CSV table of C-alpha atoms and ligand atoms in Angstrom, one decimal:
chain,number,residue,atom,x,y,z
A,2,UNK,CA,33.9,21.6,-17.4
A,3,UNK,CA,33.9,24.7,-14.9
A,4,UNK,CA,32.1,23.2,-11.5
A,5,UNK,CA,30.4,26.0,-10.1
A,6,UNK,CA,29.7,26.5,-5.9
A,7,UNK,CA,26.3,24.8,-5.1
A,8,UNK,CA,25.5,28.4,-4.7
A,9,UNK,CA,26.4,29.4,-8.0
A,10,UNK,CA,24.4,26.7,-10.0
A,11,UNK,CA,21.1,27.9,-12.2
A,12,UNK,CA,19.5,24.6,-11.3
A,13,UNK,CA,18.7,22.7,-8.0
A,14,UNK,CA,17.7,19.2,-8.5
A,15,UNK,CA,14.2,18.8,-7.1
A,16,UNK,CA,13.0,15.5,-8.9
A,17,UNK,CA,14.8,12.4,-8.6
A,18,UNK,CA,13.1,9.3,-9.6
A,19,UNK,CA,14.5,6.0,-7.1
A,20,UNK,CA,16.5,3.7,-8.2
A,21,UNK,CA,13.8,1.2,-6.8
A,22,UNK,CA,11.1,2.2,-9.4
A,23,UNK,CA,11.8,1.3,-13.1
A,24,UNK,CA,12.2,3.8,-16.2
A,25,UNK,CA,8.7,2.7,-17.6
A,26,UNK,CA,4.7,4.0,-17.7
A,27,UNK,CA,2.6,2.2,-15.8
A,28,UNK,CA,-0.5,1.5,-16.9
A,29,UNK,CA,-2.4,3.4,-14.1
A,30,UNK,CA,-5.3,5.7,-14.9
A,31,UNK,CA,-4.9,8.9,-14.2
A,32,UNK,CA,-5.3,10.1,-11.0
A,33,UNK,CA,-5.1,7.0,-9.8
A,34,UNK,CA,-3.3,6.8,-6.2
A,35,UNK,CA,-1.8,3.3,-7.2
A,36,UNK,CA,1.1,5.0,-8.9
A,37,UNK,CA,1.8,7.4,-5.8
A,38,UNK,CA,2.2,4.5,-3.4
A,39,UNK,CA,4.9,3.1,-5.5
A,40,UNK,CA,6.3,5.9,-5.2
A,41,UNK,CA,6.6,5.5,-1.8
A,42,UNK,CA,7.6,2.0,-1.3
A,43,UNK,CA,10.3,2.6,-3.6
A,44,UNK,CA,11.4,6.1,-1.5
A,45,UNK,CA,12.1,4.3,1.4
A,46,UNK,CA,13.4,0.8,0.0
A,47,UNK,CA,16.2,3.5,-1.1
A,48,UNK,CA,16.8,5.4,1.9
A,49,UNK,CA,17.0,2.0,3.9
A,50,UNK,CA,19.3,0.9,0.9
A,51,UNK,CA,17.7,-2.9,1.0
A,52,UNK,CA,17.0,-2.8,-3.4
A,53,UNK,CA,18.9,-5.3,-3.4
A,54,UNK,CA,17.5,-7.8,-0.3
A,55,UNK,CA,13.8,-7.0,-1.4
A,56,UNK,CA,11.3,-9.1,-3.0
A,57,UNK,CA,8.2,-7.8,-4.0
A,58,UNK,CA,4.8,-10.5,-4.2
A,59,UNK,CA,2.4,-9.0,-6.4
A,60,UNK,CA,-1.2,-9.3,-6.2
A,61,UNK,CA,-3.7,-9.7,-9.0
A,62,UNK,CA,-5.9,-6.6,-9.2
A,63,UNK,CA,-4.9,-2.9,-10.8
A,64,UNK,CA,-1.3,-3.2,-9.6
A,65,UNK,CA,-1.1,-6.9,-10.6
A,66,UNK,CA,2.1,-5.1,-13.1
A,67,UNK,CA,4.0,-4.4,-9.9
A,68,UNK,CA,6.7,-6.1,-10.8
A,69,UNK,CA,7.5,-4.5,-14.2
A,70,UNK,CA,7.3,-1.0,-11.9
A,71,UNK,CA,9.6,-1.6,-9.0
A,72,UNK,CA,13.1,-2.0,-9.6
A,73,UNK,CA,13.6,-5.1,-7.5
A,74,UNK,CA,13.0,-8.9,-7.7
A,75,UNK,CA,9.5,-10.5,-7.9
A,76,UNK,CA,6.6,-13.1,-7.7
A,77,UNK,CA,3.3,-13.0,-9.1
A,78,UNK,CA,1.0,-15.2,-6.9
A,79,UNK,CA,-2.1,-15.8,-7.9
A,80,UNK,CA,-5.5,-14.7,-6.6
A,81,UNK,CA,-5.2,-13.5,-2.6
A,82,UNK,CA,-1.8,-15.2,-2.3
A,83,UNK,CA,0.6,-12.8,-2.1
A,84,UNK,CA,1.0,-13.2,2.2
A,85,UNK,CA,0.7,-17.2,1.1
A,86,UNK,CA,3.8,-16.5,-1.6
A,87,UNK,CA,5.8,-14.2,0.6
A,88,UNK,CA,5.7,-17.1,3.5
A,89,UNK,CA,7.8,-19.4,1.4
A,90,UNK,CA,10.1,-16.7,0.0
A,91,UNK,CA,10.5,-15.0,3.1
A,92,UNK,CA,11.2,-18.3,4.4
A,93,UNK,CA,13.8,-19.5,2.4
A,94,UNK,CA,15.3,-16.0,1.7
A,95,UNK,CA,15.7,-15.1,5.9
A,96,UNK,CA,17.7,-12.7,4.9
A,97,UNK,CA,15.6,-10.6,2.7
A,98,UNK,CA,13.1,-8.0,3.1
A,99,UNK,CA,9.9,-9.4,1.6
A,100,UNK,CA,6.3,-7.2,0.8
A,101,UNK,CA,2.8,-8.1,-0.5
A,102,UNK,CA,1.1,-5.2,-2.4
A,103,UNK,CA,-2.5,-6.3,-2.5
A,104,UNK,CA,-5.6,-4.5,-3.2
A,105,UNK,CA,-8.5,-5.1,-1.5
A,106,UNK,CA,-10.2,-7.7,-3.4
A,107,UNK,CA,-7.0,-9.3,-3.8
A,108,UNK,CA,-6.2,-9.2,0.3
A,109,UNK,CA,-10.1,-8.6,1.8
A,110,UNK,CA,-12.2,-11.3,-0.2
A,111,UNK,CA,-10.9,-13.9,-1.9
A,112,UNK,CA,-7.6,-14.2,-0.3
A,113,UNK,CA,-8.5,-12.8,3.5
A,114,UNK,CA,-6.9,-16.7,4.8
A,115,UNK,CA,-3.5,-16.1,3.5
A,116,UNK,CA,-3.8,-12.8,5.0
A,117,UNK,CA,-4.3,-13.0,8.4
A,118,UNK,CA,-3.2,-16.4,8.6
A,119,UNK,CA,0.3,-15.0,7.7
A,120,UNK,CA,-0.4,-12.4,10.0
A,121,UNK,CA,-1.5,-14.8,12.8
A,122,UNK,CA,2.0,-16.5,12.7
A,123,UNK,CA,3.9,-13.7,13.1
A,124,UNK,CA,6.0,-14.0,9.7
A,125,UNK,CA,8.2,-11.7,9.6
A,126,UNK,CA,7.1,-9.4,5.9
A,127,UNK,CA,5.2,-6.0,4.8
A,128,UNK,CA,2.4,-5.9,3.6
A,129,UNK,CA,1.0,-2.8,2.1
A,130,UNK,CA,-2.8,-3.3,1.6
A,131,UNK,CA,-4.4,-0.6,-1.1
A,132,UNK,CA,-8.0,0.6,0.0
A,133,UNK,CA,-10.3,2.0,-2.2
A,134,UNK,CA,-13.6,0.7,-1.8
A,135,UNK,CA,-14.1,-1.5,-4.6
A,136,UNK,CA,-12.6,-3.9,-7.3
A,137,UNK,CA,-10.8,-1.8,-10.1
A,138,UNK,CA,-8.9,-4.5,-12.7
A,139,UNK,CA,-12.4,-6.1,-13.2
A,140,UNK,CA,-14.8,-3.3,-13.4
A,141,UNK,CA,-15.9,-1.4,-10.4
A,142,UNK,CA,-17.6,-4.5,-8.5
A,143,UNK,CA,-18.9,-3.7,-5.2
A,144,UNK,CA,-15.5,-4.9,-2.5
A,145,UNK,CA,-15.9,-5.9,1.8
A,146,UNK,CA,-14.3,-2.2,1.6
A,147,UNK,CA,-16.7,-0.7,-0.5
A,148,UNK,CA,-19.4,2.0,2.3
A,149,UNK,CA,-22.8,1.5,2.9
A,150,UNK,CA,-24.3,2.5,0.4
A,151,UNK,CA,-21.7,2.7,-2.3
A,152,UNK,CA,-22.5,2.7,-5.3
A,153,UNK,CA,-20.9,-0.1,-7.8
A,154,UNK,CA,-21.5,-2.2,-11.0
A,155,UNK,CA,-22.8,-5.4,-8.3
A,156,UNK,CA,-24.3,-3.0,-6.5
A,157,UNK,CA,-26.5,-0.8,-7.8
A,158,UNK,CA,-28.7,0.6,-5.5
A,159,UNK,CA,-26.1,0.9,-3.3
A,160,UNK,CA,-24.4,-1.6,-1.1
A,161,UNK,CA,-27.1,-2.5,1.6
A,162,UNK,CA,-25.6,-3.7,4.5
A,163,UNK,CA,-28.3,-5.8,6.0
A,164,UNK,CA,-27.7,-8.5,3.2
A,165,UNK,CA,-23.8,-7.9,2.1
A,166,UNK,CA,-22.6,-6.5,5.6
A,167,UNK,CA,-20.6,-3.7,6.7
A,168,UNK,CA,-16.6,-2.7,5.2
A,169,UNK,CA,-14.2,-4.6,6.7
A,170,UNK,CA,-11.8,-2.6,8.9
A,171,UNK,CA,-8.7,-4.3,8.4
A,172,UNK,CA,-5.8,-2.6,10.0
A,173,UNK,CA,-8.4,-2.8,12.8
A,174,UNK,CA,-8.6,-6.4,12.6
A,175,UNK,CA,-5.2,-7.2,12.1
A,176,UNK,CA,-4.4,-5.1,14.8
A,177,UNK,CA,-5.9,-8.4,17.1
A,178,UNK,CA,-3.5,-10.8,16.2
A,179,UNK,CA,-0.6,-11.6,18.6
A,180,UNK,CA,1.5,-11.8,15.3
A,181,UNK,CA,1.4,-8.0,14.3
A,182,UNK,CA,3.2,-5.7,15.2
A,183,UNK,CA,2.7,-3.0,13.6
A,184,UNK,CA,-1.2,-2.1,11.7
A,185,UNK,CA,-2.2,1.7,10.2
A,186,UNK,CA,-4.0,3.6,8.7
A,187,UNK,CA,-3.1,6.3,6.5
A,188,UNK,CA,-4.5,8.1,3.1
A,189,UNK,CA,-3.0,9.8,-0.2
A,190,UNK,CA,-5.3,11.8,-1.0
A,191,UNK,CA,-3.7,14.9,-0.2
A,192,UNK,CA,0.5,16.3,-0.1
A,193,UNK,CA,0.4,15.9,3.7
A,194,UNK,CA,-1.2,12.4,4.2
A,195,UNK,CA,1.2,11.8,1.7
A,196,UNK,CA,3.8,12.6,3.7
A,197,UNK,CA,2.2,10.6,6.8
A,198,UNK,CA,1.6,7.4,4.3
A,199,UNK,CA,6.0,7.4,3.3
A,200,UNK,CA,7.1,7.2,7.4
A,201,UNK,CA,4.3,4.5,7.3
A,202,UNK,CA,5.7,2.5,5.6
A,203,UNK,CA,9.1,3.4,6.9
A,204,UNK,CA,8.8,1.8,10.0
A,205,UNK,CA,6.6,-1.3,8.0
A,206,UNK,CA,10.1,-2.2,6.7
A,207,UNK,CA,12.2,-1.2,9.6
A,208,UNK,CA,9.7,-3.8,11.7
A,209,UNK,CA,10.7,-6.5,9.4
A,210,UNK,CA,14.4,-5.7,8.8
A,211,UNK,CA,14.2,-5.5,13.0
A,212,UNK,CA,12.9,-9.3,12.1
A,213,UNK,CA,9.9,-7.9,15.1
A,214,UNK,CA,6.9,-9.8,13.0
A,215,UNK,CA,4.0,-9.5,10.4
A,216,UNK,CA,3.7,-4.9,9.6
A,217,UNK,CA,0.4,-3.9,7.4
A,218,UNK,CA,0.1,-0.9,6.2
A,219,UNK,CA,-3.3,0.3,5.1
A,220,UNK,CA,-3.9,3.2,2.7
A,221,UNK,CA,-6.6,4.9,1.4
A,222,UNK,CA,-6.9,5.2,-2.0
A,223,UNK,CA,-8.3,6.5,-5.2
A,224,UNK,CA,-10.0,4.8,-8.2
A,225,UNK,CA,-11.4,7.8,-10.0
A,226,UNK,CA,-12.0,5.6,-13.2
A,227,UNK,CA,-15.0,2.8,-11.6
A,228,UNK,CA,-15.9,6.0,-8.7
A,229,UNK,CA,-17.2,7.6,-11.9
A,230,UNK,CA,-15.4,10.6,-10.4
A,231,UNK,CA,-12.8,13.1,-12.1
A,232,UNK,CA,-9.2,13.2,-10.5
A,233,UNK,CA,-9.6,16.1,-8.3
A,234,UNK,CA,-13.3,15.1,-6.9
A,235,UNK,CA,-11.7,10.8,-5.9
A,236,UNK,CA,-8.9,12.5,-4.1
A,237,UNK,CA,-11.6,14.6,-2.0
A,238,UNK,CA,-14.3,11.4,-2.4
A,239,UNK,CA,-11.1,9.4,-0.2
A,240,UNK,CA,-11.2,12.4,1.8
A,241,UNK,CA,-15.3,13.3,2.2
A,242,UNK,CA,-16.3,10.0,2.2
A,243,UNK,CA,-13.6,6.6,3.1
A,244,UNK,CA,-12.0,8.6,6.2
A,245,UNK,CA,-15.1,9.0,8.2
A,246,UNK,CA,-15.3,5.5,7.6
A,247,UNK,CA,-12.3,4.4,8.4
A,248,UNK,CA,-10.3,6.5,10.4
A,249,UNK,CA,-6.8,7.3,9.7
A,250,UNK,CA,-5.0,5.9,13.0
A,251,UNK,CA,-1.7,3.8,14.6
A,252,UNK,CA,-3.9,0.8,15.7
A,253,UNK,CA,-0.7,-1.1,16.4
A,254,UNK,CA,2.4,-0.5,17.0
A,255,UNK,CA,5.0,-2.2,18.6
A,256,UNK,CA,6.9,-1.8,22.1
A,257,UNK,CA,10.1,-2.1,20.3
A,258,UNK,CA,9.5,0.4,17.1
A,259,UNK,CA,7.6,3.0,20.3
A,260,UNK,CA,10.7,3.1,21.7
A,261,UNK,CA,12.7,3.4,18.3
A,262,UNK,CA,10.3,6.3,17.3
A,263,UNK,CA,11.0,8.0,20.8
A,264,UNK,CA,14.7,7.6,20.2
A,265,UNK,CA,14.6,9.2,16.3
B,312,TPP,C1,-9.1,-16.6,-8.7
B,312,TPP,C2,-9.6,-15.8,-9.3
B,312,TPP,N1,-10.7,-15.0,-8.5
B,312,TPP,C3,-11.2,-14.0,-9.4
B,312,TPP,C4,-10.3,-13.4,-10.4
B,312,TPP,C5,-10.7,-11.4,-11.2
B,312,TPP,N2,-10.2,-10.8,-10.1
B,312,TPP,C6,-9.2,-9.9,-10.8
B,312,TPP,S1,-8.6,-8.5,-10.4
B,312,TPP,C7,-10.1,-8.7,-9.6
B,312,TPP,C8,-10.0,-8.4,-8.1
B,312,TPP,C9,-9.8,-7.3,-8.0
B,312,TPP,O1,-9.1,-5.9,-6.8
B,312,TPP,P1,-8.6,-5.6,-5.6
B,312,TPP,O2,-7.9,-6.7,-5.0
B,312,TPP,O3,-9.4,-4.1,-5.5
B,312,TPP,O4,-7.6,-4.4,-6.4
B,312,TPP,P2,-7.9,-3.4,-7.0
B,312,TPP,O5,-8.1,-3.7,-9.1
B,312,TPP,O6,-9.2,-2.4,-7.1
B,312,TPP,O7,-6.6,-2.3,-7.7
B,312,TPP,C10,-10.9,-10.2,-9.2
B,312,TPP,C11,-12.1,-10.3,-8.4
B,312,TPP,C12,-8.7,-13.8,-10.4
B,312,TPP,N3,-8.2,-13.0,-11.9
B,312,TPP,N4,-9.1,-14.8,-10.2
B,313,SF4,S1,-9.3,1.6,-12.5
B,313,SF4,FE1,-9.2,2.6,-10.5
B,313,SF4,S2,-7.3,1.0,-9.9
B,313,SF4,FE2,-7.5,0.5,-11.4
B,313,SF4,S3,-6.0,1.9,-12.7
B,313,SF4,FE3,-7.6,2.7,-12.9
B,313,SF4,S4,-7.9,4.6,-11.6
B,313,SF4,FE4,-6.0,2.9,-10.8
């Protein structure tokens, strides 16, 4: 076969599936940004060259089958228990890179204790926290992160903050714990923010690779199905309704990571 110089080639590769993603269809609904989050994590794992030593701890929630979608070793935790399971996995395999992938029902509700204690202990883990303001898998019940007045199947008249509290701010809360070295919030609602989200995921994994402590990236994510919106309106809802309540930003970046970012 005649090899053409790059400038003579008619086809240019613009998309390649990360090796850390399996070649399969996911069960996510059209327009759901769980898939975007998966793609970003897989790209980061590939770019950091850690596929062979990365272990996912999957949640219960819409991402329950994440272990089928990532081409890395994986374990499935009971609902909310991923940080506890990840703690054990990391402690017996200190050279592995362990991450949990958890929704807001999983992390901020039933599994809040496991998440907060793992963070407080400064476990060498990375948590990817998907905040879609609702319980997706079970049919759209209110989550700790549901917005004030948000209509869900368990708050048909809108979330009443006097009886159910204000939306929980996980990235800010985690930042207050000494064991946490990196806690930020990003959004998946448009291309610019997706690129920023990827950079944060990379920094979070790098924090673990350097043995600095617990890192968490909160990602504002869409659930068009349970919000009753089409995919475009759903990402606009993230932008217009969620971001004012959950401001994007860096809530904690340890000095060791700051100086690395300044050097790069
Ligand atoms: C011990 C236990 N309690 C409750 C459930 C039911 N349950 C399954 S998924 C889920 C909520 C998932 O919501 P979230 O973590 O926000 O993830 P999403 O589906 O939105 O991605 C609940 C309550 C369960 N599987 N196990
Ligand atoms: S129910 Fe919501 S979170 Fe779950 S896959 Fe569908 S759109 Fe995504």
